Amino acid sequence: MTKHSGSSMHRVPSTGAVEHGYPSGHLGHLTEHEEQALVEFKTLLEEKGLYKPGNPPSHDDPTLLRYLRARKWVPEDAYAQFSETEKFRSANQIDVLYDTIDIESFEASRKLYPRFTGRRDKRGIPIYVFQIRHLDSHAVAKYEKSTETTYSRAKTDGKTPPKLLRLFALYENLTRFVQPLSSECTDRPHPSTPITLSTNIVDISHVSLRMFWNLKAHMQAASQLATAHYPETLDRIFIIGAPMFFSTVWGWIKRWFDPVTVSKIFILQEHDVLPVLTQFMHLKDIPKNYGGELEWDFFDEPAWDDEIKRICQWENGHTTFPPGPLYWRPIDDGKRLECLAVGSKDGKDRNERVCTITRAYPPKSTADTLVSTTVSQTDDATEGGEEAFVTASAEKPIINEVPTESIAALPVADGN
């Protein structure tokens, strides 16, 4: 192995990532084995009283496939995780929480976690940005205190901290609003394949070792609960602005994630940020802070892209999406979706239609749900075929030097 001056980029084989590269393992791109696993999973869930078929079913196929991908297509293992999640959701009334959470509290939570930019990567997956520097001890302490009095009509299990329940409201926003919205955008490869992932830029510049240590409990609990109850919602994670001591911090951060998630993380040095990001995102969708053209800062509202604006038919005086929790609901026998603004203000529930979307690919009958497609293991990187972990040369272990310009073109088959 040849070492360079601390900035060379290297690739570490990604444990288990081959079978998880988008669009492999997603609707329209299932192998016969994966199709059969989905059928068996549904049957098992129905026998256990956790799934009801119908139009619509109690749980859609993209959601069920997330659990199967997370558990390597073993229906029994996926059932174990799914059933624990359903128990958790019931015990904490997550649906009620999202429907009735105080809108100001919801918006306050968004400032402490990844924020949606309103843009999508080259595959149509939503782009989130997370700036860690704002999470100093004062901000976190103030936030945690405020969560103790968050209004919602949900009853909880009494064990889950209120601050984490607010985080789950944000994950509900991802899975019930942002991802379905992204799925209806047709200006992407595989436009009929639902989007169930997110791309994340994590900015750790100007963060001290002391600050990392103070955030350890906050971030560890959040990541572990999210992995348990919202599996397979993360795709690529780009870490930028890493300080010199980050190799020490990374040693305990990576223990919070499963190997597949770790395999999706790229740690980029300053001069590599734009070359790597532009392999996966259009320049117009990258914030200016990271070398792109997008006028967007961390505390800004989403800068909705043109395709999202095109497909939305606004109603009730709305010309954009309002603050607070939102979700999509099928209408007209699934031919259209309506966006509902929910949450509460001053203890009064909000339930208002914001817009509708005419679906480009309305759901078909159950018999037509599964579509078998041969899965290529050498897809282009913009199709999610690479799955690699990139790090500076000081990191261990390091195998096979990879020039920055070649990262996106690496075939999955090279991972051994």
CSV table of C-alpha atoms in Angstrom, one decimal:
chain,number,residue,atom,x,y,z
A,1,MET,CA,0.0,0.0,0.0
A,2,THR,CA,1.3,3.5,-0.9
A,3,LYS,CA,0.8,6.3,1.5
A,4,HIS,CA,0.4,9.9,0.5
A,5,SER,CA,0.3,13.2,2.4
A,6,GLY,CA,-2.7,12.6,4.6
A,7,SER,CA,-5.2,13.4,1.9
A,8,SER,CA,-5.3,10.3,-0.3
A,9,MET,CA,-8.6,8.6,-0.5
A,10,HIS,CA,-8.9,4.9,0.1
A,11,ARG,CA,-11.6,2.3,-0.2
A,12,VAL,CA,-12.4,-0.3,2.5
A,13,PRO,CA,-14.5,-3.4,1.5
A,14,SER,CA,-18.1,-2.8,2.5
A,15,THR,CA,-19.5,-5.7,4.5
A,16,GLY,CA,-22.8,-6.8,3.1
A,17,ALA,CA,-23.3,-3.7,1.0
A,18,VAL,CA,-23.6,-5.4,-2.4
A,19,GLU,CA,-27.1,-6.5,-1.9
A,20,HIS,CA,-28.2,-3.1,-0.5
A,21,GLY,CA,-27.1,-0.9,-3.4
A,22,TYR,CA,-30.0,1.1,-4.7
A,23,PRO,CA,-32.0,0.2,-6.7
A,24,SER,CA,-31.2,-3.4,-6.0
A,25,GLY,CA,-33.6,-4.8,-3.4
A,26,HIS,CA,-36.2,-2.2,-4.2
A,27,LEU,CA,-39.5,-2.6,-6.0
A,28,GLY,CA,-39.0,-3.3,-9.7
A,29,HIS,CA,-35.5,-4.6,-8.9
A,30,LEU,CA,-36.1,-7.7,-6.9
A,31,THR,CA,-34.5,-11.1,-7.6
A,32,GLU,CA,-36.7,-14.2,-7.4
A,33,HIS,CA,-35.3,-14.9,-4.0
A,34,GLU,CA,-36.2,-11.4,-2.8
A,35,GLU,CA,-39.7,-11.6,-4.2
A,36,GLN,CA,-40.2,-14.9,-2.4
A,37,ALA,CA,-38.9,-13.5,0.8
A,38,LEU,CA,-41.4,-10.6,0.6
A,39,VAL,CA,-44.3,-13.1,0.0
A,40,GLU,CA,-43.2,-15.2,3.0
A,41,PHE,CA,-42.7,-12.0,5.1
A,42,LYS,CA,-46.3,-10.8,4.4
A,43,THR,CA,-47.7,-14.3,5.1
A,44,LEU,CA,-45.8,-14.4,8.4
A,45,LEU,CA,-46.9,-10.9,9.4
A,46,GLU,CA,-50.5,-11.7,8.5
A,47,GLU,CA,-50.5,-14.9,10.6
A,48,LYS,CA,-49.2,-12.9,13.6
A,49,GLY,CA,-51.8,-10.2,13.1
A,50,LEU,CA,-49.4,-7.5,12.1
A,51,TYR,CA,-50.4,-7.1,8.5
A,52,LYS,CA,-53.7,-6.8,6.7
A,53,PRO,CA,-53.8,-7.0,2.9
A,54,GLY,CA,-56.1,-4.8,0.9
A,55,ASN,CA,-56.4,-1.7,-1.1
A,56,PRO,CA,-54.5,-0.1,0.5
A,57,PRO,CA,-52.8,-2.7,2.8
A,58,SER,CA,-51.9,-1.9,6.4
A,59,HIS,CA,-48.3,-1.5,5.4
A,60,ASP,CA,-47.0,-0.9,1.9
A,61,ASP,CA,-44.3,-3.0,0.1
A,62,PRO,CA,-41.6,-0.4,0.3
A,63,THR,CA,-41.9,-0.3,4.1
A,64,LEU,CA,-41.8,-4.1,4.4
A,65,LEU,CA,-38.8,-4.3,2.0
A,66,ARG,CA,-36.8,-2.0,4.3
A,67,TYR,CA,-37.0,-4.6,7.1
A,68,LEU,CA,-36.1,-7.4,4.7
A,69,ARG,CA,-33.0,-5.6,3.4
A,70,ALA,CA,-32.0,-4.8,7.0
A,71,ARG,CA,-32.2,-8.5,7.9
A,72,LYS,CA,-30.6,-9.9,4.8
A,73,TRP,CA,-33.9,-11.2,3.4
A,74,VAL,CA,-34.6,-13.6,6.2
A,75,PRO,CA,-38.3,-13.2,6.9
A,76,GLU,CA,-38.1,-14.5,10.4
A,77,ASP,CA,-35.4,-12.0,11.3
A,78,ALA,CA,-37.3,-9.2,9.6
A,79,TYR,CA,-40.4,-10.2,11.6
A,80,ALA,CA,-38.5,-9.9,14.9
A,81,GLN,CA,-37.5,-6.4,14.1
A,82,PHE,CA,-40.8,-5.4,12.6
A,83,SER,CA,-42.8,-6.7,15.6
A,84,GLU,CA,-40.5,-4.8,18.0
A,85,THR,CA,-41.1,-1.6,16.0
A,86,GLU,CA,-44.9,-2.1,16.0
A,87,LYS,CA,-44.8,-2.6,19.8
A,88,PHE,CA,-42.8,0.5,20.2
A,89,ARG,CA,-45.1,2.5,17.9
A,90,SER,CA,-48.2,1.3,19.8
A,91,ALA,CA,-46.7,1.9,23.2
A,92,ASN,CA,-45.8,5.5,22.3
A,93,GLN,CA,-48.7,6.2,19.9
A,94,ILE,CA,-46.4,7.5,17.3
A,95,ASP,CA,-49.2,8.2,14.8
A,96,VAL,CA,-51.0,10.3,17.4
A,97,LEU,CA,-47.7,12.0,18.3
A,98,TYR,CA,-47.1,13.1,14.7
A,99,ASP,CA,-50.7,14.2,14.2
A,100,THR,CA,-50.9,16.3,17.3
A,101,ILE,CA,-47.4,17.5,18.2
A,102,ASP,CA,-47.0,21.2,18.8
A,103,ILE,CA,-45.9,22.8,15.5
A,104,GLU,CA,-43.4,25.1,17.2
A,105,SER,CA,-41.9,22.2,19.1
A,106,PHE,CA,-41.6,20.2,15.9
A,107,GLU,CA,-39.8,23.0,14.2
A,108,ALA,CA,-37.5,23.5,17.2
A,109,SER,CA,-36.5,19.8,16.9
A,110,ARG,CA,-35.5,20.2,13.2
A,111,LYS,CA,-32.7,22.6,14.3
A,112,LEU,CA,-30.9,19.8,16.2
A,113,TYR,CA,-31.0,17.1,13.5
A,114,PRO,CA,-30.5,16.7,9.8
A,115,ARG,CA,-32.6,19.2,7.7
A,116,PHE,CA,-34.0,18.6,4.2
A,117,THR,CA,-32.6,20.9,1.6
A,118,GLY,CA,-35.6,20.5,-0.7
A,119,ARG,CA,-33.2,18.9,-3.3
A,120,ARG,CA,-32.5,15.4,-4.4
A,121,ASP,CA,-29.4,13.6,-5.7
A,122,LYS,CA,-28.9,12.2,-9.2
A,123,ARG,CA,-31.0,9.1,-8.3
A,124,GLY,CA,-33.9,11.2,-6.9
A,125,ILE,CA,-33.0,10.5,-3.2
A,126,PRO,CA,-33.6,13.5,-0.9
A,127,ILE,CA,-30.6,15.4,0.3
A,128,TYR,CA,-30.3,16.3,4.0
A,129,VAL,CA,-27.6,18.4,5.7
A,130,PHE,CA,-26.6,18.2,9.4
A,131,GLN,CA,-24.4,20.9,10.9
A,132,ILE,CA,-23.0,19.7,14.2
A,133,ARG,CA,-21.4,23.0,15.3
A,134,HIS,CA,-24.8,24.3,16.5
A,135,LEU,CA,-25.2,21.6,19.1
A,136,ASP,CA,-23.2,23.1,21.9
A,137,SER,CA,-24.0,22.1,25.5
A,138,HIS,CA,-26.2,25.1,26.0
A,139,ALA,CA,-28.3,24.4,22.9
A,140,VAL,CA,-28.7,20.7,23.7
A,141,ALA,CA,-29.6,21.4,27.4
A,142,LYS,CA,-32.2,24.0,26.4
A,143,TYR,CA,-33.7,21.7,23.9
A,144,GLU,CA,-33.9,18.7,26.3
A,145,LYS,CA,-35.6,20.9,28.9
A,146,SER,CA,-38.1,22.1,26.3
A,147,THR,CA,-39.0,18.5,25.4
A,148,GLU,CA,-40.3,17.8,28.9
A,149,THR,CA,-43.4,20.0,28.1
A,150,THR,CA,-44.0,19.2,24.5
A,151,TYR,CA,-47.7,19.2,23.7
A,152,SER,CA,-49.3,16.2,21.9
A,153,ARG,CA,-52.2,13.9,22.7
A,154,ALA,CA,-50.0,10.8,22.5
A,155,LYS,CA,-49.5,8.6,25.5
A,156,THR,CA,-46.1,7.1,26.0
A,157,ASP,CA,-44.5,4.0,27.5
A,158,GLY,CA,-42.9,6.2,30.2
A,159,LYS,CA,-39.4,4.8,29.3
A,160,THR,CA,-38.6,6.6,26.0
A,161,PRO,CA,-37.1,10.1,26.7
A,162,PRO,CA,-39.3,12.9,25.3
A,163,LYS,CA,-36.3,14.3,23.3
A,164,LEU,CA,-36.2,11.0,21.3
A,165,LEU,CA,-39.9,11.0,20.7
A,166,ARG,CA,-39.5,14.3,19.1
A,167,LEU,CA,-36.8,12.7,16.9
A,168,PHE,CA,-39.3,10.1,15.9
A,169,ALA,CA,-41.6,12.8,14.7
A,170,LEU,CA,-38.8,13.9,12.4
A,171,TYR,CA,-38.4,10.4,11.1
A,172,GLU,CA,-42.1,10.2,10.5
A,173,ASN,CA,-41.7,13.4,8.4
A,174,LEU,CA,-39.0,11.6,6.4
A,175,THR,CA,-40.9,8.4,5.7
A,176,ARG,CA,-44.4,9.9,5.4
A,177,PHE,CA,-43.7,13.2,3.7
A,178,VAL,CA,-40.3,13.6,2.1
A,179,GLN,CA,-39.8,10.2,0.7
A,180,PRO,CA,-43.3,9.8,-0.8
A,181,LEU,CA,-42.9,13.3,-2.3
A,182,SER,CA,-39.5,12.3,-3.8
A,183,SER,CA,-41.1,9.1,-5.1
A,184,GLU,CA,-43.6,11.0,-7.2
A,185,CYS,CA,-40.9,13.0,-9.0
A,186,THR,CA,-40.3,11.4,-12.4
A,187,ASP,CA,-37.1,13.2,-13.4
A,188,ARG,CA,-34.9,10.4,-12.2
A,189,PRO,CA,-33.6,7.0,-13.1
A,190,HIS,CA,-36.2,4.2,-12.3
A,191,PRO,CA,-39.1,6.7,-11.8
A,192,SER,CA,-41.5,3.9,-10.9
A,193,THR,CA,-39.3,2.7,-8.0
A,194,PRO,CA,-40.4,4.2,-4.7
A,195,ILE,CA,-37.8,6.3,-2.8
A,196,THR,CA,-37.2,5.0,0.8
A,197,LEU,CA,-33.7,6.4,1.4
A,198,SER,CA,-32.0,9.7,2.2
A,199,THR,CA,-28.6,11.1,1.3
A,200,ASN,CA,-26.9,13.0,4.1
A,201,ILE,CA,-24.1,15.6,4.2
A,202,VAL,CA,-22.8,15.8,7.8
A,203,ASP,CA,-20.7,18.9,8.5
A,204,ILE,CA,-18.5,18.5,11.5
A,205,SER,CA,-16.3,21.6,10.9
A,206,HIS,CA,-15.6,23.9,13.9
A,207,VAL,CA,-16.4,21.1,16.3
A,208,SER,CA,-14.0,20.5,19.2
A,209,LEU,CA,-13.2,17.1,20.8
A,210,ARG,CA,-14.9,18.3,24.0
A,211,MET,CA,-18.1,19.1,22.0
A,212,PHE,CA,-18.0,15.6,20.4
A,213,TRP,CA,-17.7,14.0,23.8
A,214,ASN,CA,-20.6,16.1,25.2
A,215,LEU,CA,-22.8,15.0,22.3
A,216,LYS,CA,-21.9,11.3,22.6
A,217,ALA,CA,-25.0,10.3,24.6
A,218,HIS,CA,-27.3,12.5,22.6
A,219,MET,CA,-26.2,11.1,19.2
A,220,GLN,CA,-25.7,7.5,20.3
A,221,ALA,CA,-29.2,7.1,21.6
A,222,ALA,CA,-30.7,8.7,18.6
A,223,SER,CA,-28.8,6.6,16.1
A,224,GLN,CA,-29.5,3.3,17.9
A,225,LEU,CA,-33.2,3.9,18.2
A,226,ALA,CA,-33.4,5.1,14.6
A,227,THR,CA,-31.5,2.0,13.4
A,228,ALA,CA,-33.9,-0.2,15.3
A,229,HIS,CA,-37.2,1.4,14.2
A,230,TYR,CA,-36.4,3.1,10.9
A,231,PRO,CA,-34.1,0.6,9.2
A,232,GLU,CA,-32.7,1.2,5.7
A,233,THR,CA,-33.7,4.9,5.5
A,234,LEU,CA,-30.1,6.1,5.1
A,235,ASP,CA,-28.1,5.8,1.9
A,236,ARG,CA,-24.8,7.7,1.5
A,237,ILE,CA,-23.5,9.8,4.4
A,238,PHE,CA,-20.8,12.3,3.5
A,239,ILE,CA,-18.8,13.6,6.5
A,240,ILE,CA,-17.0,16.8,5.7
A,241,GLY,CA,-14.8,19.2,7.7
A,242,ALA,CA,-13.3,16.4,9.8
A,243,PRO,CA,-10.7,17.8,12.3
A,244,MET,CA,-7.4,16.1,12.9
A,245,PHE,CA,-8.6,14.2,16.0
A,246,PHE,CA,-11.6,12.7,14.1
A,247,SER,CA,-9.9,9.3,13.8
A,248,THR,CA,-10.2,8.9,17.5
A,249,VAL,CA,-13.8,10.0,17.6
A,250,TRP,CA,-14.7,7.8,14.6
A,251,GLY,CA,-13.5,4.8,16.6
A,252,TRP,CA,-16.5,5.0,18.9
A,253,ILE,CA,-19.0,6.6,16.6
A,254,LYS,CA,-18.9,3.7,14.1
A,255,ARG,CA,-19.9,1.3,16.8
A,256,TRP,CA,-23.4,2.9,16.9
A,257,PHE,CA,-24.1,1.7,13.3
A,258,ASP,CA,-24.4,-1.7,11.7
A,259,PRO,CA,-21.7,-2.7,9.1
A,260,VAL,CA,-23.9,-1.9,6.1
A,261,THR,CA,-24.5,1.7,7.3
A,262,VAL,CA,-20.7,2.1,8.0
A,263,SER,CA,-20.0,0.9,4.5
A,264,LYS,CA,-22.1,3.9,3.1
A,265,ILE,CA,-20.1,6.6,4.9
A,266,PHE,CA,-17.6,8.8,3.1
A,267,ILE,CA,-15.1,10.9,5.0
A,268,LEU,CA,-14.0,13.7,2.7
A,269,GLN,CA,-11.1,16.2,3.1
A,270,GLU,CA,-11.7,19.8,2.0
A,271,HIS,CA,-10.3,19.5,-1.5
A,272,ASP,CA,-12.3,16.3,-2.2
A,273,VAL,CA,-15.7,17.7,-1.1
A,274,LEU,CA,-16.9,19.1,-4.4
A,275,PRO,CA,-15.3,16.5,-6.7
A,276,VAL,CA,-16.9,13.7,-4.7
A,277,LEU,CA,-20.3,15.4,-4.1
A,278,THR,CA,-20.7,16.2,-7.8
A,279,GLN,CA,-20.3,12.5,-8.6
A,280,PHE,CA,-23.6,12.0,-6.8
A,281,MET,CA,-25.4,15.3,-7.0
A,282,HIS,CA,-25.9,18.1,-9.5
A,283,LEU,CA,-24.0,21.3,-8.8
A,284,LYS,CA,-27.3,23.2,-8.6
A,285,ASP,CA,-28.4,20.9,-5.7
A,286,ILE,CA,-25.3,21.3,-3.6
A,287,PRO,CA,-25.3,24.2,-1.1
A,288,LYS,CA,-22.9,27.0,-1.8
A,289,ASN,CA,-21.2,26.3,1.6
A,290,TYR,CA,-19.9,23.1,0.0
A,291,GLY,CA,-18.9,24.5,-3.4
A,292,GLY,CA,-22.3,24.2,-5.1
A,293,GLU,CA,-24.8,26.7,-6.5
A,294,LEU,CA,-27.7,26.3,-4.1
A,295,GLU,CA,-28.5,29.3,-2.0
A,296,TRP,CA,-29.4,27.4,1.2
A,297,ASP,CA,-28.1,27.6,4.8
A,298,PHE,CA,-28.7,25.1,7.6
A,299,PHE,CA,-31.5,27.0,9.2
A,300,ASP,CA,-33.3,27.8,5.9
A,301,GLU,CA,-36.5,26.2,4.9
A,302,PRO,CA,-36.2,23.7,2.0
A,303,ALA,CA,-35.4,25.2,-1.4
A,304,TRP,CA,-37.9,23.2,-3.4
A,305,ASP,CA,-36.6,22.0,-6.7
A,306,ASP,CA,-38.4,22.6,-10.0
A,307,GLU,CA,-39.8,19.0,-10.3
A,308,ILE,CA,-41.4,19.2,-6.9
A,309,LYS,CA,-43.0,22.5,-7.8
A,310,ARG,CA,-44.2,21.1,-11.1
A,311,ILE,CA,-46.1,18.1,-9.7
A,312,CYS,CA,-47.8,19.9,-6.7
A,313,GLN,CA,-51.3,21.3,-7.3
A,314,TRP,CA,-51.7,23.8,-4.5
A,315,GLU,CA,-55.0,24.3,-2.6
A,316,ASN,CA,-56.5,26.4,0.2
A,317,GLY,CA,-54.3,29.4,-0.6
A,318,HIS,CA,-51.0,27.5,-0.2
A,319,THR,CA,-48.2,28.2,-2.6
A,320,THR,CA,-45.6,26.1,-0.7
A,321,PHE,CA,-45.4,23.6,2.1
A,322,PRO,CA,-46.1,25.2,5.6
A,323,PRO,CA,-44.1,24.5,8.7
A,324,GLY,CA,-44.9,21.5,10.9
A,325,PRO,CA,-45.7,17.9,10.3
A,326,LEU,CA,-47.1,16.9,6.9
A,327,TYR,CA,-48.0,13.6,5.3
A,328,TRP,CA,-49.5,12.2,2.1
A,329,ARG,CA,-52.7,10.2,1.9
A,330,PRO,CA,-54.1,8.4,-1.2
A,331,ILE,CA,-57.3,9.6,-2.7
A,332,ASP,CA,-59.4,8.8,-5.8
A,333,ASP,CA,-58.6,5.0,-5.5
A,334,GLY,CA,-54.9,5.7,-5.2
A,335,LYS,CA,-54.8,7.8,-8.5
A,336,ARG,CA,-53.9,10.9,-6.6
A,337,LEU,CA,-52.2,11.9,-3.3
A,338,GLU,CA,-53.3,14.7,-0.9
A,339,CYS,CA,-50.8,16.4,1.4
A,340,LEU,CA,-52.2,17.1,4.8
A,341,ALA,CA,-50.8,19.6,7.3
A,342,VAL,CA,-51.3,18.3,10.8
A,343,GLY,CA,-49.9,19.0,14.3
A,344,SER,CA,-51.3,21.5,16.7
A,345,LYS,CA,-51.1,25.2,17.7
A,346,ASP,CA,-52.1,26.4,21.1
A,347,GLY,CA,-53.6,23.0,21.8
A,348,LYS,CA,-55.8,23.1,18.7
A,349,ASP,CA,-55.3,20.3,16.1
A,350,ARG,CA,-54.5,21.3,12.5
A,351,ASN,CA,-55.9,19.2,9.6
A,352,GLU,CA,-55.7,21.0,6.3
A,353,ARG,CA,-55.1,19.9,2.7
A,354,VAL,CA,-52.1,21.7,1.3
A,355,CYS,CA,-51.9,20.3,-2.2
A,356,THR,CA,-52.5,17.2,-4.4
A,357,ILE,CA,-50.4,15.2,-6.8
A,358,THR,CA,-51.6,13.1,-9.7
A,359,ARG,CA,-49.6,9.9,-9.4
A,360,ALA,CA,-47.5,9.0,-12.4
A,361,TYR,CA,-47.5,5.3,-11.3
A,362,PRO,CA,-50.7,4.5,-9.4
A,363,PRO,CA,-50.5,1.3,-7.4
A,364,LYS,CA,-51.6,-1.8,-9.3
A,365,SER,CA,-53.3,-4.9,-8.1
A,366,THR,CA,-51.4,-7.1,-5.5
A,367,ALA,CA,-50.6,-9.6,-8.2
A,368,ASP,CA,-48.8,-6.9,-10.2
A,369,THR,CA,-46.9,-5.5,-7.2
A,370,LEU,CA,-43.7,-7.6,-7.6
A,371,VAL,CA,-41.6,-7.1,-10.7
A,372,SER,CA,-38.5,-9.3,-11.1
A,373,THR,CA,-35.5,-7.6,-12.6
A,374,THR,CA,-32.0,-9.0,-13.0
A,375,VAL,CA,-29.8,-7.2,-10.6
A,376,SER,CA,-26.5,-5.9,-12.0
A,377,GLN,CA,-23.5,-5.8,-9.6
A,378,THR,CA,-21.8,-3.2,-11.8
A,379,ASP,CA,-24.4,-0.4,-11.9
A,380,ASP,CA,-23.2,3.1,-12.4
A,381,ALA,CA,-22.6,5.0,-9.2
A,382,THR,CA,-25.5,7.3,-9.8
A,383,GLU,CA,-27.6,4.1,-9.7
A,384,GLY,CA,-26.2,3.3,-6.2
A,385,GLY,CA,-23.8,0.5,-7.3
A,386,GLU,CA,-20.7,1.4,-5.4
A,387,GLU,CA,-21.2,1.3,-1.6
A,388,ALA,CA,-17.8,2.3,-0.3
A,389,PHE,CA,-16.2,3.8,2.8
A,390,VAL,CA,-13.7,6.5,2.1
A,391,THR,CA,-11.3,7.8,4.6
A,392,ALA,CA,-7.9,9.6,5.0
A,393,SER,CA,-4.8,7.5,4.9
A,394,ALA,CA,-4.3,7.7,8.6
A,395,GLU,CA,-7.4,5.6,9.2
A,396,LYS,CA,-7.2,1.8,9.8
A,397,PRO,CA,-7.8,-0.6,8.1
A,398,ILE,CA,-6.9,0.7,4.6
A,399,ILE,CA,-7.0,-1.4,1.5
A,400,ASN,CA,-6.5,-0.4,-2.1
A,401,GLU,CA,-5.8,3.2,-2.8
A,402,VAL,CA,-8.6,4.8,-4.9
A,403,PRO,CA,-8.2,8.2,-6.7
A,404,THR,CA,-11.0,10.6,-5.9
A,405,GLU,CA,-12.1,10.8,-9.5
A,406,SER,CA,-12.6,7.0,-9.5
A,407,ILE,CA,-14.8,6.7,-6.5
A,408,ALA,CA,-18.1,6.9,-8.3
A,409,ALA,CA,-17.1,4.4,-11.0
A,410,LEU,CA,-16.0,1.6,-8.7
A,411,PRO,CA,-17.9,-1.6,-9.4
A,412,VAL,CA,-19.4,-3.4,-6.4
A,413,ALA,CA,-17.6,-6.6,-7.6
A,414,ASP,CA,-14.3,-5.0,-6.6
A,415,GLY,CA,-15.2,-5.0,-3.0
A,416,ASN,CA,-13.5,-8.3,-2.1
